[in-house]
Amino acid sequence: MSTTKLPALPEPLAAEVFDSHCHLDIMVGNRQASSGDPVAQAAQAAQASIEGILREARSVGVTRLVTIGYDLPSSRWNAETAGLHADVYAGVAIHPNEAHASTPETLAEIEELARLPHVRAVGETGLDYYRDWASRDDQHASFRAHIEIAKRTGRALVIHDREAHDDVLRVLADQGAPDVVVFHSFSGDAEMAGRCAEAGYFMSFSGPVTYKNAGYLREAAAVVPKELMLVETDAPYLPPTPHRGKPNAPYLIPLTLRCLAEVKGMEPAGLAEAISANGETVFGAW
């Protein structure tokens, strides 16, 4: 990946860590960015390659990543890509914004993909009340179907929760949560974090935890046990400070992790080691 149009490399970490959630297919242009998606457009203009993304991530201590599907084509692509790279795992699912596409046939293929050895998560699925691209009825039905796929396949459930905290927790309790649940790009407050921790759910923090106006996220991170914490980019979206508005990439994980370490009163290396151990609990051994 060229860094001429992207943020500079941060100081490397003293201990290895991984990116628990990114979208390689968008970063490398497998899904062409629309005119309304300037961040993805900028990422694709940099003409990234998977090898380049992995190389730059490794150079700062980010040695592995999980690339996440959001519809059937992206799930297929990410599953195939993970099969070709030992440092990459995949998640497969229909995003809640695409829940109208969760047909029986589509969900059957998602389950088939989820059973592949290099696919370690069902997600991202969940509820999104910020956008109305799919009806709430369709979102709830799709979310429940993905919960059952995660349970049948023994995969981690990766949740997209946007302005739907109470309903996401309610559905998990009602449907019966899988053994491993991850709240991707955790967006709740300290009270929500406490509820998730009590249920044993993992919480993954992304770039917004570094933003000046996101004190509530730092308060949430402060109460999350380190045994339930993950870190992610959601690349090419949600870059950490000081790179808001620019494309994100796995090599920027150190900026978010250092913020989390400060919040937790830990050395970054110690938190990186804890998060790496959590990654093996969530996604299995690499």
Short mmCIF file of C-alpha atoms in Angstrom, two decimals:
data_model
loop_
_atom_site.label_atom_id
_atom_site.label_comp_id
_atom_site.label_asym_id
_atom_site.label_seq_id
_atom_site.Cartn_x
_atom_site.Cartn_y
_atom_site.Cartn_z
CA MET A 1 0.00 0.00 0.00
CA SER A 2 1.41 3.39 -0.90
CA THR A 3 1.56 5.80 2.02
CA THR A 4 1.78 8.89 -0.20
CA LYS A 5 -2.00 9.35 -0.08
CA LEU A 6 -2.59 7.69 3.26
CA PRO A 7 -1.60 8.44 6.89
CA ALA A 8 2.04 7.86 7.83
CA LEU A 9 3.15 4.75 9.64
CA PRO A 10 2.92 5.12 13.45
CA GLU A 11 5.60 4.03 15.88
CA PRO A 12 5.70 0.21 15.96
CA LEU A 13 4.29 -1.64 18.94
CA ALA A 14 6.59 -3.52 21.28
CA ALA A 15 4.32 -6.57 21.21
CA GLU A 16 2.31 -8.11 18.40
CA VAL A 17 -1.42 -7.57 18.09
CA PHE A 18 -4.10 -8.14 15.45
CA ASP A 19 -6.90 -6.23 13.72
CA SER A 20 -10.18 -7.92 14.64
CA HIS A 21 -12.30 -6.24 11.96
CA CYS A 22 -11.49 -4.74 8.56
CA HIS A 23 -12.81 -4.88 5.00
CA LEU A 24 -10.02 -5.93 2.67
CA ASP A 25 -12.35 -6.16 -0.31
CA ILE A 26 -13.26 -2.47 -0.08
CA MET A 27 -9.66 -1.45 0.53
CA VAL A 28 -8.34 -3.15 -2.59
CA GLY A 29 -11.25 -2.14 -4.79
CA ASN A 30 -13.01 -5.47 -5.17
CA ARG A 31 -16.19 -3.54 -4.35
CA GLN A 32 -16.02 -0.30 -6.30
CA ALA A 33 -16.65 2.66 -4.03
CA SER A 34 -19.64 4.82 -4.87
CA SER A 35 -19.54 8.60 -5.31
CA GLY A 36 -21.09 8.86 -1.85
CA ASP A 37 -18.24 6.93 -0.24
CA PRO A 38 -15.24 9.31 -0.38
CA VAL A 39 -13.19 7.47 2.25
CA ALA A 40 -13.35 4.20 0.33
CA GLN A 41 -12.68 6.07 -2.90
CA ALA A 42 -9.52 7.56 -1.41
CA ALA A 43 -8.40 4.16 -0.12
CA GLN A 44 -8.89 2.63 -3.55
CA ALA A 45 -7.06 5.52 -5.24
CA ALA A 46 -3.99 4.41 -3.27
CA GLN A 47 -4.13 1.14 -5.25
CA ALA A 48 -3.62 -1.07 -2.23
CA SER A 49 -2.78 -4.75 -2.54
CA ILE A 50 -3.43 -7.42 0.06
CA GLU A 51 0.29 -8.13 0.25
CA GLY A 52 1.02 -4.45 0.78
CA ILE A 53 -1.64 -4.09 3.47
CA LEU A 54 -0.22 -7.09 5.34
CA ARG A 55 3.38 -5.91 4.92
CA GLU A 56 2.73 -2.44 6.30
CA ALA A 57 0.67 -3.84 9.16
CA ARG A 58 3.45 -6.26 10.12
CA SER A 59 5.98 -3.41 10.09
CA VAL A 60 4.23 -1.83 13.11
CA GLY A 61 3.43 -5.07 14.96
CA VAL A 62 -0.04 -5.85 13.55
CA THR A 63 0.62 -9.37 12.38
CA ARG A 64 -2.86 -10.75 11.64
CA LEU A 65 -6.29 -9.53 10.68
CA VAL A 66 -9.90 -10.59 10.26
CA THR A 67 -11.64 -9.42 7.08
CA ILE A 68 -15.39 -9.17 7.36
CA GLY A 69 -18.20 -9.76 4.89
CA TYR A 70 -21.37 -7.69 4.70
CA ASP A 71 -23.26 -9.32 1.80
CA LEU A 72 -22.98 -12.55 -0.14
CA PRO A 73 -20.43 -11.39 -2.77
CA SER A 74 -18.16 -9.84 -0.13
CA SER A 75 -18.49 -12.92 2.08
CA ARG A 76 -17.46 -15.15 -0.79
CA TRP A 77 -14.49 -12.89 -1.61
CA ASN A 78 -13.31 -12.58 1.97
CA ALA A 79 -13.61 -16.32 2.58
CA GLU A 80 -11.58 -17.04 -0.54
CA THR A 81 -8.97 -14.43 0.35
CA ALA A 82 -8.57 -15.78 3.87
CA GLY A 83 -7.94 -19.21 2.38
CA LEU A 84 -4.97 -17.81 0.46
CA HIS A 85 -3.25 -15.97 3.34
CA ALA A 86 -2.15 -17.63 6.57
CA ASP A 87 -2.34 -14.32 8.47
CA VAL A 88 -5.96 -13.65 7.50
CA TYR A 89 -9.24 -15.03 8.83
CA ALA A 90 -12.69 -14.11 7.55
CA GLY A 91 -16.18 -13.41 8.79
CA VAL A 92 -19.24 -13.96 6.60
CA ALA A 93 -22.74 -12.52 6.90
CA ILE A 94 -25.43 -10.24 5.55
CA HIS A 95 -25.14 -6.77 7.10
CA PRO A 96 -28.31 -5.47 8.79
CA ASN A 97 -28.51 -2.69 6.18
CA GLU A 98 -28.82 -5.48 3.58
CA ALA A 99 -31.19 -7.61 5.64
CA HIS A 100 -33.79 -7.67 2.86
CA ALA A 101 -31.32 -9.93 1.02
CA SER A 102 -31.30 -12.56 3.79
CA THR A 103 -33.24 -15.14 1.82
CA PRO A 104 -33.18 -18.83 2.79
CA GLU A 105 -30.88 -19.52 -0.15
CA THR A 106 -28.48 -16.72 0.78
CA LEU A 107 -28.37 -17.74 4.43
CA ALA A 108 -27.72 -21.35 3.43
CA GLU A 109 -24.63 -20.24 1.50
CA ILE A 110 -23.49 -18.04 4.38
CA GLU A 111 -23.66 -21.10 6.62
CA GLU A 112 -21.73 -23.15 4.08
CA LEU A 113 -19.02 -20.48 3.94
CA ALA A 114 -18.94 -20.25 7.74
CA ARG A 115 -17.93 -23.90 7.95
CA LEU A 116 -14.72 -23.32 5.98
CA PRO A 117 -11.62 -23.72 8.19
CA HIS A 118 -10.31 -20.19 7.54
CA VAL A 119 -13.70 -18.56 8.23
CA ARG A 120 -13.88 -17.96 11.98
CA ALA A 121 -16.85 -15.64 12.43
CA VAL A 122 -20.46 -15.09 11.44
CA GLY A 123 -20.72 -11.36 10.97
CA GLU A 124 -21.17 -8.62 10.69
CA THR A 125 -24.81 -9.00 11.59
CA GLY A 126 -27.05 -7.24 14.07
CA LEU A 127 -29.28 -4.17 14.06
CA ASP A 128 -28.85 -0.69 12.61
CA TYR A 129 -31.47 1.90 13.60
CA TYR A 130 -29.38 4.79 12.29
CA ARG A 131 -30.19 3.96 8.66
CA ASP A 132 -33.49 2.72 7.29
CA TRP A 133 -32.07 0.77 4.36
CA ALA A 134 -33.79 -2.37 5.63
CA SER A 135 -36.94 -2.66 7.70
CA ARG A 136 -36.62 -3.49 11.38
CA ASP A 137 -38.63 -6.66 10.84
CA ASP A 138 -36.15 -7.82 8.18
CA GLN A 139 -33.21 -6.87 10.39
CA HIS A 140 -34.54 -8.81 13.37
CA ALA A 141 -35.27 -11.90 11.27
CA SER A 142 -31.82 -11.79 9.67
CA PHE A 143 -30.09 -11.23 13.01
CA ARG A 144 -31.85 -14.20 14.59
CA ALA A 145 -30.97 -16.39 11.61
CA HIS A 146 -27.29 -15.44 11.90
CA ILE A 147 -27.31 -16.20 15.61
CA GLU A 148 -28.48 -19.70 14.82
CA ILE A 149 -25.84 -20.09 12.08
CA ALA A 150 -23.14 -19.08 14.56
CA LYS A 151 -24.39 -21.64 17.06
CA ARG A 152 -24.63 -24.44 14.49
CA THR A 153 -21.16 -23.75 13.10
CA GLY A 154 -19.44 -22.95 16.40
CA ARG A 155 -18.23 -19.60 15.08
CA ALA A 156 -17.97 -16.27 16.88
CA LEU A 157 -20.89 -13.91 16.27
CA VAL A 158 -19.69 -10.44 15.22
CA ILE A 159 -22.34 -7.80 15.86
CA HIS A 160 -23.00 -4.49 14.16
CA ASP A 161 -24.96 -2.44 16.71
CA ARG A 162 -25.83 1.10 15.71
CA GLU A 163 -28.29 2.97 17.92
CA ALA A 164 -29.95 -0.34 18.80
CA HIS A 165 -28.23 -1.36 22.05
CA ASP A 166 -31.27 -2.48 24.03
CA ASP A 167 -32.80 -4.45 21.19
CA VAL A 168 -29.51 -6.18 20.33
CA LEU A 169 -29.12 -7.34 23.92
CA ARG A 170 -32.77 -8.35 24.05
CA VAL A 171 -32.52 -10.47 20.90
CA LEU A 172 -29.37 -12.17 22.16
CA ALA A 173 -31.05 -13.02 25.45
CA ASP A 174 -34.26 -14.16 23.80
CA GLN A 175 -32.65 -16.20 21.03
CA GLY A 176 -29.84 -17.55 23.16
CA ALA A 177 -26.39 -16.17 22.39
CA PRO A 178 -23.62 -18.27 20.84
CA ASP A 179 -20.63 -19.15 23.01
CA VAL A 180 -18.63 -16.21 21.65
CA VAL A 181 -20.13 -12.79 20.89
CA VAL A 182 -18.19 -9.71 19.72
CA PHE A 183 -19.60 -6.19 19.61
CA HIS A 184 -17.73 -4.72 16.65
CA SER A 185 -16.72 -1.04 16.90
CA PHE A 186 -18.32 -0.82 20.31
CA SER A 187 -20.47 2.30 20.48
CA GLY A 188 -22.16 2.07 23.85
CA ASP A 189 -21.51 3.88 27.10
CA ALA A 190 -20.11 2.55 30.37
CA GLU A 191 -23.49 1.17 31.43
CA MET A 192 -23.80 -0.75 28.16
CA ALA A 193 -20.23 -2.02 28.53
CA GLY A 194 -21.07 -3.30 31.99
CA ARG A 195 -24.09 -5.19 30.69
CA CYS A 196 -22.00 -6.75 27.92
CA ALA A 197 -19.23 -7.68 30.34
CA GLU A 198 -21.72 -9.32 32.69
CA ALA A 199 -22.92 -11.46 29.77
CA GLY A 200 -19.34 -12.32 28.80
CA TYR A 201 -19.46 -10.55 25.46
CA PHE A 202 -16.27 -9.25 23.87
CA MET A 203 -16.09 -5.57 22.94
CA SER A 204 -13.91 -4.37 20.07
CA PHE A 205 -12.84 -0.71 20.01
CA SER A 206 -12.01 1.22 16.86
CA GLY A 207 -10.75 4.70 15.93
CA PRO A 208 -13.62 6.72 17.47
CA VAL A 209 -12.39 5.87 20.98
CA THR A 210 -9.54 8.32 20.25
CA TYR A 211 -11.81 11.20 19.24
CA LYS A 212 -11.93 14.25 21.50
CA ASN A 213 -15.73 14.24 21.66
CA ALA A 214 -15.99 10.51 22.45
CA GLY A 215 -15.33 10.56 26.17
CA TYR A 216 -18.21 8.14 26.68
CA LEU A 217 -16.30 5.52 24.69
CA ARG A 218 -13.22 5.93 26.84
CA GLU A 219 -15.42 5.64 29.91
CA ALA A 220 -16.82 2.43 28.45
CA ALA A 221 -13.34 1.08 27.70
CA ALA A 222 -12.31 1.82 31.28
CA VAL A 223 -14.87 -0.64 32.65
CA VAL A 224 -14.29 -3.41 30.08
CA PRO A 225 -12.17 -6.21 31.57
CA LYS A 226 -9.00 -6.61 29.53
CA GLU A 227 -10.03 -10.25 29.08
CA LEU A 228 -13.00 -9.07 27.00
CA MET A 229 -11.32 -6.34 24.94
CA LEU A 230 -10.40 -6.36 21.26
CA VAL A 231 -9.10 -3.65 18.94
CA GLU A 232 -9.97 -3.05 15.29
CA THR A 233 -9.84 -0.58 12.44
CA ASP A 234 -13.04 -1.21 10.44
CA ALA A 235 -10.73 -0.13 7.61
CA PRO A 236 -11.04 1.76 5.40
CA TYR A 237 -13.45 3.51 7.79
CA LEU A 238 -13.17 5.08 11.27
CA PRO A 239 -9.50 6.15 11.34
CA PRO A 240 -8.06 7.16 14.71
CA THR A 241 -6.96 10.65 15.65
CA PRO A 242 -5.17 12.52 14.08
CA HIS A 243 -6.33 11.03 10.78
CA ARG A 244 -10.10 11.62 10.79
CA GLY A 245 -11.40 11.97 7.26
CA LYS A 246 -8.60 9.89 5.77
CA PRO A 247 -8.69 6.20 4.82
CA ASN A 248 -7.99 3.78 7.64
CA ALA A 249 -5.80 0.68 7.41
CA PRO A 250 -4.64 -2.10 9.76
CA TYR A 251 -1.27 -0.40 10.25
CA LEU A 252 -3.02 2.35 12.25
CA ILE A 253 -4.05 -0.08 15.02
CA PRO A 254 -1.17 1.15 17.28
CA LEU A 255 -2.81 4.57 17.63
CA THR A 256 -6.06 3.10 18.91
CA LEU A 257 -4.34 0.53 21.08
CA ARG A 258 -2.17 3.16 22.77
CA CYS A 259 -5.27 5.20 23.58
CA LEU A 260 -6.93 2.12 25.09
CA ALA A 261 -3.80 1.31 27.09
CA GLU A 262 -3.78 4.81 28.56
CA VAL A 263 -7.45 4.47 29.50
CA LYS A 264 -6.77 1.10 31.12
CA GLY A 265 -3.63 2.30 32.92
CA MET A 266 -1.57 -0.37 31.18
CA GLU A 267 1.56 -0.51 29.09
CA PRO A 268 0.65 -0.87 25.39
CA ALA A 269 2.66 -4.11 25.16
CA GLY A 270 0.73 -5.63 28.03
CA LEU A 271 -2.61 -4.73 26.49
CA ALA A 272 -1.47 -6.01 23.09
CA GLU A 273 -0.60 -9.35 24.67
CA ALA A 274 -3.99 -9.54 26.40
CA ILE A 275 -5.84 -8.69 23.19
CA SER A 276 -3.84 -11.28 21.24
CA ALA A 277 -4.83 -13.92 23.77
CA ASN A 278 -8.45 -12.81 23.48
CA GLY A 279 -8.18 -13.16 19.71
CA GLU A 280 -7.33 -16.82 20.06
CA THR A 281 -10.32 -17.30 22.35
CA VAL A 282 -12.62 -15.59 19.84
CA PHE A 283 -11.26 -16.75 16.50
CA GLY A 284 -9.16 -19.79 17.41
CA ALA A 285 -5.43 -20.40 17.08
CA TRP A 286 -3.70 -18.84 14.07
#
